[in-house]
Amino acid sequence: MRSGVCSALPIVLLLGFLGCGTKNEARPDASLRSAVVVAIEGDVDSFNPLFAEDITAGEINDLLLPALVSSDFDAKSGQLNYAPLLARSWEYAHQHRDIIFHLVPGARWTDGQPVTARDVQLSFELYGDPEVASVRQASVDNLRPTSGNQDIRRGIEVKDDSTVVFHFVKAYAGQLFDAGLPILPAHIFQERSRKTLRTDPVNKTPVGFGPFTLSRWTALQEIVLQANPESVVPYPAKLSRLIFRVIPDYRTRLAQLESGEVDLVSGLRPEDADRIARESNQVEIISTPGRDYDFLGWNNIDTGTPAGSPGAKPKPHRLFGARNVRQALTMAINREELVHAYLGTHGQVAFGGISPLFRWAYNDSLKPLPYDPQRARLLLEQEGWKDTDGDGILDKDTMRFSFVLKVPAGSQLRTVVATAVQQQLRQIHIDMRIEQVERATFWQDVTARKYDAFLAGFSVPLQMQLEDLWGSDLDKHPFNLTGFRDARIDKILAAAGILSTETDGAALWKEFQKIIQEEQPCTFLYWINNIVAVNRRVHGTHIGVLGTNHRAWEWHIDTVGQAGAASSHKPADAPFASE
Amino acid sequence: MQERALALLKFLARRVLQAIPMLFGLATLVFFVSRLLPGDPASVYISPGIPPGVAEHLRSQFGLDRPLWDQYIAWLSAVLRGEFGFSFAHGAPVATVLLQVFPNTLLLGATAFLIECVLAFALAALAVRRPGSRFDRALSHLTLVVYSLPSFWIGILLLSLFSFTLKIFPSSQMHSVGVEDLGRLAAFGDLLKHLTLPALTVAVPGTAVIARYLRTSMIETMRQEYVVAATGMGLSKGRVFRSWILPNSLGPVISVLGVEIGVLLTGVLVTETLFAWPGVGRFAVMAIFTRDYPMILGCTLLGGVLVIAANILADFIRAWIDPRVRLG
Amino acid sequence: MKRSSHILLIAIVAVISLAQYRLIESSLASFAAWCVLEASHQAPFGTYWNPALFEHWLAGIAWVIGALWLMRSSFASLRARMGRIRLALVIPPAQKSIRGASSRFICMVGYIALVSPILTPVNPNVQGNLVTTRLLPPLSTGYVREFLDPTPSGTDSAGRTLRVYTAANHYLLHRTTFLSANIHADPSAASVRNVVREFPVFFPFGTDDNARDVFSRVVAGTRVSLGIGLTAALGALIIGAAVGFAAGMSRGFLDGVLMRLTDLFLAIPGLFLVIGVLAFVGQSIAMIVVVLSFSGWMSIARVVRGEVLSLREREFILAAQMLRVSSWRIVTRHLLPNLRPVLLTATVLQFANAVLGEASLGFLGLGIQPPTATWGSMMGEAMGYLSSAWWVGVFPGLLLATVLVSAHSLGEHLASTADAAATDQTAS
């Protein structure tokens, strides 16, 4: 007994000490009030925009290394607008194929070197160099007159220190978008070996010229950005510090948001967003639609048996090869109910494959296929699918309507939705088995077309880029995951690719959606909003389609003097903000 | 007695020598099994918008296009140089990356282990005072209940109670924002506060196991003739407990402790994510999911060294305190 | 057992029997018809076998046996009250000890696992209207509409037995339910045809994120979880005990090799092992059991070896050796009985480990796949809304804890009985 008490005592004391010790230090001191703390789920992967894949990393790099132009999404027209950033102005030449950028004078890297046109040239050279293997390599494709590697140097011509000319191979809608990559310091990167650049320690200590500089990066813990007082691109950040705290657990991010320890959390679940919007007057909820969707991919082609010669037309899939079957599947799934139950007001039923963000291209006259299990049964019967042996599952020529749906593991929403879909298909006598697959394995299987059906999600790029997803040449477009091939679609994609103004393609894209709607190569489930919660003391945010930390140099904190001015800084690109 | 000490030392030396081929075997096994997993590090870069050539190029950059034996030998020679290869995801040598965060994991694990031992010992000692008493039964059931809770539940319960509701302890990471502005003592206090909940989360299931084994073992010992005799000779309960029951019942439990280190490391994995504790566990999980082969190997070897060392130590201590254990 | 609780039990069984009358009848009819069909040798044996029916047959038979037993024992207790003999075998003598209660509880859980198709008020995998019936708190009420497409035609020409068989199976396998908190205001309920029956339903444990009845899922999960937990625990026990025993008995080189092997397995990260094995071999219940057994045997091996090493130095073993008792006899009569307490503790813990291990596999998405209900997967699913909808995970958690505590008390009871027996034998 005595020994027991003796050993328990120190623990009680320890706990007591810790318990008492906490009370005197309520919240970090006053200097931190001028800092904004953003909670992020995982650490960033790289401070070099050549290699950063992570979304937050990309956003932070934009703050450290601004691009020539800054963009804003105009929700009314559904298009990107461009504004000067490192380029003070630009003009077109040579039938819109060349753009001449005039750089802002006086910009300096944090190590004192001036920012010149040479930096711009080298940056794009690096983006385009296959040796570097940048993830943004595709953006530079239209600056290469031929397929040679060294051509980018000719594609981007340095006129003088503050003038640089981009020679595009053609005039097209996304020229400024492609020219909007972060600029890297040439004086640091020109001597580095390009082959080993990815692992170069220089990536950990970025030299920038933007409104913020990196003050500290503690792996797995936090990233601290500091205002760069010297910056002229566009000006030193209004916040003295911007801190990104890595908090992997969702509940904790939410709790810290509500207690005021962090100011900004993105990726809220709809029910939490609604609860916070109801309960908290400190936190504002901004729900941005249109970037992410989930869909059920049906394998349109038979990938089980070899196709014979490489150019041969693949055979249709035993189950999903027929259009009627795919339509029936969509009609058997109650998407309205799924959206209503799991997303509430933070989502909408998806169809047609084009984001409602692109107002000019979105086909309003189409309606999603209705939930109609009776009609679905009829359609299946027309295709010869009947339950002849009375086992409760449809069959046709000794083939049962039974398949496996692959779902990437780890997403609660997708698992729940897959289970709901399974039950709904059961009602029309289709046997779907769910197989959750670890993420890396999932993408390996799906891109190798080793599947019958899958449930996955995609994010929409801000430029209309649909060729990768729908082009008929499956070898060239491995991300045409369903293997859907249609000559009409190919024609539309080809025609849209050479337009110089994006909106000219409106009619083409509306036709595109009609075809996809008819053919149902996959069942689009829903668009999911990105829900961001931000403390009301932070003003001047531009949370929306372009991300959470977009133009964070304009953020400022509510102090007495600024309170009035702050209200005018409404998020320009977030008209969907739910108050 | 001297002979025994010599034998003990020989035992220790032999086990340490045996550990080397074991680690080699572990590394080889993990090396080849990890290559059997579907996908590879470059598959992170397979996405629409990234040209397929990028992934191909990365494979050759990482040397993944070379024959497997070649890669294996290259990796072994890197280990001998003390580098453990180059992490694909972190762009840095594995040893550098791991050393950066290993102290944090060690701190969490060691604290949890300490709590486990002390708490389990106290509980078991209280329980065997009167075996079958109400306290004993309640404790026996309580440990089972605790044991049947998933460890993430324990973490979440502690979090919601102490952090979200009572707001006594912070919910994540090792330091508060702006800890650099605090004094050294205050910073230490800050660290302790951040350490409490994760350490408890790791310690609770282990405490239940150790307390159970300790109790069983103590009761077994109490049935032995020498204990009965000692009690019969009229020695005080405390004396009997300290001099006979305790030393004789520790043996099997020490073996369990060695095993528990492995379980503890697994617990650390879950806990580090839940409490945003910057440790090796989070790197290990990430490495497995992104197929960062050198990192997987590095983490496995580190874990292997810890587990094997703990077991050697446990066997050594057991042999040391219990002369009945043969060193054959 | 008290008379009042006895009456309550009979009442419950009667109510369920009435409510599930058609299910029980179909199960028994299906089984009887199958027996007749197979016995008549009209077709090769196994023609009519359908594995999906087995659980229904088992449940139907177990239910009838249970009901008969209950009736008989209540007559017995009536007679006992009249001063007659008590059927001690059928009802254990009223012990107010935890042991009696726990053994009864374990038996009950086992029985529940057998008859779970009858006990579940609604099919555990059927989801209700997602909007109105999702995440309802415990003690909510709802409405069930059960419907069934007409029996497929073409069986008229068949014999009478075959018709009975087909009709019974059709009901057992193809009836579907529509579930809603408010069925009269539910537009999709109107589309449901061929309604067999309608009844209000009570969600004692609430509903989950897929609008399924948590109570039914807990009951249905009993079988899978107990099955997986027991098999994996036994697997781990067999491997662990064999390795530990061999190591402890042999000493020397084999001991070293076996123990280093154990250490090696301990050092392999579990997550890695699981992903590797399941990605490579594919997911199935058998593979999951194998993975769980293989990740749990190491601690048992070490404990057993330690115990064997220390036991064989004990006086009674040494004495037996001196007396030239055969080593087989030493092992079976003296070593194994003394290992029993340690093994029992280890097995109970390993059982918990396996059930929880299945939960964490589910957490990675690599466990038993949806929609199958297991306690582990339910606890894993609940993780996302532990604070907003606690009932989804708490009930399976409570049941698991109770089973473990009971199993352990029972184990201790058995161990102490065994111990006493072993001591007797040693003495004799």
PDB file of N, CA and C in Angstrom, chain A residues 49 62 166 235 289 531:
ATOM      1  N   PRO A  49       8.733  27.009 -56.355  1.00  0.00           N
ATOM      2  CA  PRO A  49       7.547  26.814 -57.192  1.00  0.00           C
ATOM      3  C   PRO A  49       7.772  25.836 -58.336  1.00  0.00           C
ATOM      4  N   ASP A  62       3.528  32.086 -53.993  1.00  0.00           N
ATOM      5  CA  ASP A  62       3.014  33.281 -54.662  1.00  0.00           C
ATOM      6  C   ASP A  62       3.242  34.533 -53.823  1.00  0.00           C
ATOM      7  N   PHE A 166       7.520  37.896 -74.505  1.00  0.00           N
ATOM      8  CA  PHE A 166       7.136  36.488 -74.602  1.00  0.00           C
ATOM      9  C   PHE A 166       6.666  36.216 -76.019  1.00  0.00           C
ATOM     10  N   TYR A 235       3.637  45.822 -52.573  1.00  0.00           N
ATOM     11  CA  TYR A 235       4.067  46.686 -51.473  1.00  0.00           C
ATOM     12  C   TYR A 235       4.272  45.779 -50.269  1.00  0.00           C
ATOM     13  N   PRO A 289     -18.188  27.746 -54.238  1.00  0.00           N
ATOM     14  CA  PRO A 289     -18.529  26.566 -55.031  1.00  0.00           C
ATOM     15  C   PRO A 289     -17.665  26.442 -56.277  1.00  0.00           C
ATOM     16  N   ILE A 531     -15.265  25.272 -48.021  1.00  0.00           N
ATOM     17  CA  ILE A 531     -15.795  26.133 -46.970  1.00  0.00           C
ATOM     18  C   ILE A 531     -14.638  26.608 -46.102  1.00  0.00           C
TER      19      ILE A 531
END
